[in-house]
Coordinates of N, CA, C and O in Angstrom, one line a residue:
M146 N 3.4 41.4 82.2 CA 3.8 40.2 81.5 C 4.4 40.7 80.2 O 3.9 41.6 79.5
E147 N 5.5 40.2 79.8 CA 6.2 40.5 78.5 C 5.5 39.9 77.3 O 5.2 38.7 77.4
V148 N 5.2 40.6 76.3 CA 4.6 40.1 75.1 C 5.7 39.5 74.2 O 6.6 40.2 73.8
L149 N 5.6 38.3 73.9 CA 6.6 37.6 73.0 C 6.2 37.7 71.6 O 7.0 37.9 70.7
Y150 N 4.9 37.5 71.3 CA 4.4 37.5 69.9 C 3.2 38.4 69.9 O 2.1 37.9 70.2
P151 N 3.3 39.6 69.4 CA 2.2 40.5 69.5 C 1.1 40.2 68.5 O 0.0 40.7 68.7
R152 N 1.3 39.4 67.5 CA 0.3 39.1 66.5 C 0.3 37.6 66.2 O 1.1 37.2 65.4
C153 N -0.4 36.9 67.0 CA -0.4 35.4 66.9 C -1.8 34.9 66.9 O -2.8 35.6 67.1
A154 N -1.9 33.5 66.6 CA -3.2 32.9 66.5 C -3.0 31.5 67.0 O -2.0 30.8 67.0
G155 N -4.1 31.0 67.6 CA -4.3 29.6 68.0 C -5.4 28.9 67.2 O -6.4 29.5 67.0
L156 N -5.1 27.7 66.8 CA -6.1 27.0 66.0 C -6.6 25.8 66.8 O -5.8 25.0 67.3
D157 N -7.9 25.6 66.8 CA -8.5 24.4 67.3 C -9.0 23.6 66.1 O -9.9 23.9 65.4
V158 N -8.2 22.5 65.8 CA -8.4 21.7 64.5 C -9.3 20.5 64.8 O -9.0 19.7 65.7
H159 N -10.4 20.4 64.1 CA -11.2 19.2 64.1 C -11.3 18.6 62.7 O -10.8 19.1 61.8
K160 N -12.1 17.5 62.6 CA -12.2 16.8 61.3 C -12.8 17.7 60.3 O -12.3 17.8 59.1
D161 N -13.9 18.4 60.6 CA -14.6 19.2 59.6 C -14.5 20.7 59.7 O -15.0 21.4 58.9
V162 N -13.9 21.2 60.8 CA -13.8 22.6 61.1 C -12.5 23.0 61.8 O -12.0 22.2 62.6
V163 N -12.0 24.2 61.5 CA -10.9 24.8 62.2 C -11.4 26.1 62.8 O -11.9 26.9 62.1
V164 N -11.3 26.2 64.1 CA -11.6 27.5 64.7 C -10.3 28.2 65.0 O -9.4 27.7 65.7
A165 N -10.2 29.4 64.5 CA -9.0 30.3 64.7 C -9.3 31.4 65.6 O -10.4 32.1 65.5
C166 N -8.4 31.7 66.5 CA -8.5 32.8 67.4 C -7.2 33.6 67.2 O -6.1 33.1 67.5
V167 N -7.4 34.9 66.8 CA -6.2 35.8 66.6 C -6.2 36.7 67.9 O -7.2 37.2 68.4
R168 N -4.9 36.8 68.3 CA -4.7 37.7 69.5 C -3.7 38.8 69.0 O -2.6 38.5 68.6
L169 N -4.2 40.0 69.1 CA -3.4 41.2 68.6 C -3.1 42.1 69.7 O -4.1 42.7 70.3
A170 N -1.9 42.3 70.0 CA -1.5 43.3 71.1 C -1.8 44.7 70.7 O -1.6 45.1 69.5
Q171 N -2.3 45.5 71.6 CA -2.6 46.9 71.3 C -1.7 47.8 72.0 O -1.1 47.4 73.1
P172 N -1.4 49.0 71.5 CA -0.4 49.9 72.2 C -0.8 50.2 73.6 O 0.1 50.4 74.4
Q173 N -2.1 50.2 74.0 CA -2.5 50.5 75.3 C -2.2 49.4 76.3 O -2.4 49.5 77.5
G174 N -1.8 48.2 75.8 CA -1.5 47.1 76.7 C -2.5 46.0 76.6 O -2.2 44.9 76.9
A175 N -3.8 46.3 76.3 CA -4.8 45.3 76.2 C -4.6 44.5 74.9 O -4.0 45.0 73.9
A176 N -5.2 43.3 74.8 CA -5.1 42.6 73.6 C -6.5 42.4 73.0 O -7.5 42.3 73.7
M177 N -6.6 42.5 71.6 CA -7.8 42.3 70.9 C -7.9 40.9 70.4 O -6.9 40.3 70.0
H178 N -9.1 40.3 70.5 CA -9.3 38.9 70.1 C -10.3 38.9 69.0 O -11.3 39.6 69.0
E179 N -10.1 38.0 68.0 CA -11.0 37.7 67.0 C -11.1 36.2 66.8 O -10.1 35.6 66.7
V180 N -12.3 35.7 66.6 CA -12.5 34.3 66.4 C -13.3 34.1 65.1 O -14.3 34.8 64.9
E181 N -12.9 33.1 64.3 CA -13.5 32.8 63.1 C -13.4 31.3 62.8 O -12.4 30.6 63.2
S182 N -14.4 30.7 62.2 CA -14.4 29.2 61.9 C -14.3 29.0 60.4 O -14.8 29.8 59.6
F183 N -13.5 28.0 60.0 CA -13.3 27.6 58.6 C -13.5 26.1 58.4 O -13.2 25.3 59.3
A184 N -14.0 25.7 57.3 CA -14.1 24.3 57.0 C -12.7 23.8 56.7 O -11.7 24.6 56.6
T185 N -12.6 22.5 56.6 CA -11.2 21.9 56.4 C -10.9 21.6 54.9 O -10.0 20.8 54.6
T186 N -11.7 22.1 54.0 CA -11.4 21.9 52.6 C -10.2 22.8 52.2 O -9.9 23.8 52.9
T187 N -9.6 22.5 51.1 CA -8.4 23.3 50.7 C -8.8 24.7 50.5 O -8.0 25.6 50.9
S188 N -9.9 25.0 49.8 CA -10.3 26.4 49.5 C -10.5 27.1 50.8 O -10.2 28.3 51.0
E189 N -11.1 26.5 51.8 CA -11.4 27.1 53.1 C -10.1 27.4 53.9 O -10.0 28.4 54.6
L190 N -9.2 26.4 53.8 CA -7.9 26.6 54.5 C -7.1 27.7 53.8 O -6.4 28.5 54.5
C191 N -7.3 27.9 52.5 CA -6.7 29.1 51.9 C -7.3 30.4 52.4 O -6.6 31.4 52.6
K192 N -8.6 30.4 52.6 CA -9.3 31.5 53.2 C -8.8 31.8 54.6 O -8.6 32.9 55.0
L193 N -8.5 30.7 55.4 CA -7.9 30.9 56.7 C -6.6 31.6 56.6 O -6.3 32.5 57.4
A194 N -5.7 31.1 55.7 CA -4.4 31.8 55.5 C -4.6 33.2 55.1 O -3.9 34.1 55.7
D195 N -5.5 33.6 54.3 CA -5.8 35.0 53.9 C -6.3 35.8 55.1 O -5.8 36.9 55.3
W196 N -7.1 35.2 55.9 CA -7.7 35.8 57.1 C -6.6 36.1 58.1 O -6.5 37.2 58.6
L197 N -5.7 35.2 58.3 CA -4.5 35.4 59.2 C -3.6 36.4 58.6 O -3.1 37.3 59.4
T198 N -3.4 36.4 57.3 CA -2.5 37.4 56.7 C -3.0 38.8 56.8 O -2.3 39.7 57.1
E199 N -4.3 39.0 56.6 CA -5.0 40.3 56.7 C -4.8 40.9 58.1 O -4.8 42.1 58.3
R200 N -4.7 40.0 59.1 CA -4.5 40.5 60.5 C -3.0 40.5 60.9 O -2.6 40.8 62.0
A201 N -2.1 40.3 59.9 CA -0.7 40.4 60.1 C -0.1 39.4 61.1 O 0.8 39.8 61.9
C202 N -0.7 38.3 61.2 CA -0.2 37.2 62.2 C 1.1 36.8 61.8 O 1.4 36.6 60.6
T203 N 2.0 36.5 62.7 CA 3.3 36.0 62.4 C 3.5 34.6 62.9 O 4.2 33.8 62.3
H204 N 2.8 34.2 64.0 CA 3.0 32.9 64.6 C 1.6 32.2 64.8 O 0.6 32.9 65.2
V205 N 1.5 30.9 64.5 CA 0.3 30.2 64.6 C 0.6 28.9 65.3 O 1.5 28.2 65.0
V206 N -0.2 28.6 66.3 CA 0.0 27.4 67.1 C -1.3 26.5 67.0 O -2.4 27.0 66.9
M207 N -1.0 25.2 67.0 CA -2.1 24.2 67.0 C -1.7 23.0 67.8 O -0.5 22.7 67.9
E208 N -2.7 22.2 68.3 CA -2.4 21.0 69.0 C -2.2 19.8 68.0 O -2.9 19.8 67.0
A209 N -1.4 18.9 68.4 CA -1.1 17.7 67.5 C -2.1 16.6 68.0 O -1.7 15.7 68.7
T210 N -3.4 16.7 67.6 CA -4.3 15.7 68.0 C -4.7 15.0 66.7 O -5.2 15.6 65.7
G211 N -4.6 13.7 66.7 CA -4.9 12.9 65.5 C -4.1 13.3 64.3 O -2.9 13.7 64.4
V212 N -4.7 13.2 63.1 CA -4.0 13.6 61.9 C -4.6 14.8 61.2 O -4.2 15.2 60.2
Y213 N -5.6 15.4 61.9 CA -6.4 16.5 61.3 C -5.5 17.8 61.1 O -5.8 18.6 60.3
W214 N -4.5 17.9 61.9 CA -3.6 19.1 61.8 C -2.7 19.1 60.5 O -2.3 20.2 60.1
K215 N -2.5 18.0 59.9 CA -1.5 17.9 58.8 C -1.9 18.7 57.6 O -1.0 19.4 57.1
P216 N -3.1 18.6 57.1 CA -3.4 19.5 55.9 C -3.4 21.0 56.3 O -3.0 21.8 55.4
V217 N -3.8 21.3 57.5 CA -3.7 22.7 57.9 C -2.3 23.2 57.9 O -1.9 24.3 57.4
W218 N -1.4 22.4 58.4 CA 0.0 22.7 58.5 C 0.6 22.9 57.1 O 1.3 23.9 56.8
H219 N 0.3 22.0 56.1 CA 0.8 22.1 54.8 C 0.3 23.4 54.1 O 1.1 24.0 53.3
V220 N -0.9 23.8 54.3 CA -1.4 25.0 53.7 C -0.7 26.3 54.3 O -0.4 27.2 53.6
L221 N -0.5 26.3 55.6 CA 0.0 27.5 56.3 C 1.5 27.6 56.4 O 2.0 28.7 56.6
E222 N 2.2 26.5 56.2 CA 3.6 26.5 56.5 C 4.5 27.5 55.7 O 5.5 28.0 56.2
E223 N 4.1 27.9 54.5 CA 4.9 28.8 53.8 C 4.6 30.3 54.1 O 5.4 31.2 53.8
F224 N 3.6 30.6 54.9 CA 3.2 31.9 55.2 C 3.5 32.3 56.7 O 3.6 33.5 57.0
F225 N 3.5 31.4 57.6 CA 3.6 31.7 59.0 C 4.6 30.8 59.7 O 5.0 29.7 59.3
E226 N 5.1 31.3 60.9 CA 5.9 30.5 61.8 C 4.9 29.6 62.5 O 4.1 30.1 63.3
L227 N 5.0 28.3 62.3 CA 4.0 27.4 62.9 C 4.6 26.7 64.1 O 5.8 26.4 64.2
V228 N 3.8 26.4 65.1 CA 4.1 25.7 66.3 C 3.1 24.5 66.5 O 1.9 24.8 66.5
L229 N 3.6 23.3 66.6 CA 2.8 22.2 66.8 C 3.0 21.8 68.3 O 4.1 21.3 68.7
A230 N 1.9 21.9 69.1 CA 2.0 21.7 70.5 C 1.5 20.3 70.8 O 0.5 19.8 70.3
N231 N 2.2 19.7 71.8 CA 1.8 18.4 72.3 C 0.6 18.6 73.2 O 0.6 19.4 74.1
A232 N -0.5 18.0 73.0 CA -1.8 18.2 73.7 C -1.6 18.0 75.2 O -2.2 18.7 76.0
Q233 N -0.8 17.0 75.6 CA -0.5 16.8 77.0 C 0.2 17.9 77.7 O 0.0 18.3 78.8
H234 N 1.1 18.6 76.9 CA 1.8 19.7 77.5 C 0.9 20.9 77.6 O 1.0 21.7 78.6
V235 N 0.1 21.2 76.6 CA -0.8 22.3 76.6 C -1.9 22.2 77.7 O -2.3 23.2 78.3
K236 N -2.2 21.0 78.0 CA -3.3 20.8 79.0 C -2.9 21.4 80.4 O -3.7 21.8 81.1
N237 N -1.6 21.5 80.7 CA -1.1 22.0 82.0 C -0.8 23.4 82.0 O -0.4 24.0 83.0
V238 N -1.1 24.2 80.9 CA -0.8 25.6 80.8 C -1.9 26.3 81.6 O -3.1 26.1 81.4
P239 N -1.6 27.3 82.5 CA -2.6 28.0 83.2 C -3.4 28.9 82.3 O -2.9 29.3 81.2
G240 N -4.7 29.0 82.6 CA -5.6 29.8 81.8 C -6.4 29.1 80.8 O -7.1 29.6 80.0
R241 N -6.2 27.7 80.7 CA -6.9 26.9 79.8 C -8.4 27.0 80.1 O -8.8 27.1 81.3
K242 N -9.3 26.8 79.2 CA -10.7 26.8 79.4 C -11.2 25.6 80.2 O -12.3 25.7 80.8
S243 N -10.5 24.5 80.1 CA -11.0 23.3 80.9 C -9.8 22.7 81.6 O -8.6 23.1 81.4
T244 N -10.1 21.8 82.6 CA -9.0 21.2 83.4 C -8.7 19.8 82.9 O -9.4 19.2 82.2

């Protein structure tokens, strides 16, 4: 499989917490994963931005569920290439944790 974004992250955004998973491609072909949780306060979202920057992430994706994604988007938009995915489209992607 061709790697399109070797340093990317996916965010699971909730009302009180954002769970971030970073996927970093390794030269040997395997990918390294790191997961961290952050509160949704501005200071914690800035910590999220720092955490992603330390891992040299270039692209960040999140689902557009409710309005909870909006503050996260505003904090991260100047640092990363952001993708807002439609939850209905993501649901049909192979490899999801649930059906």
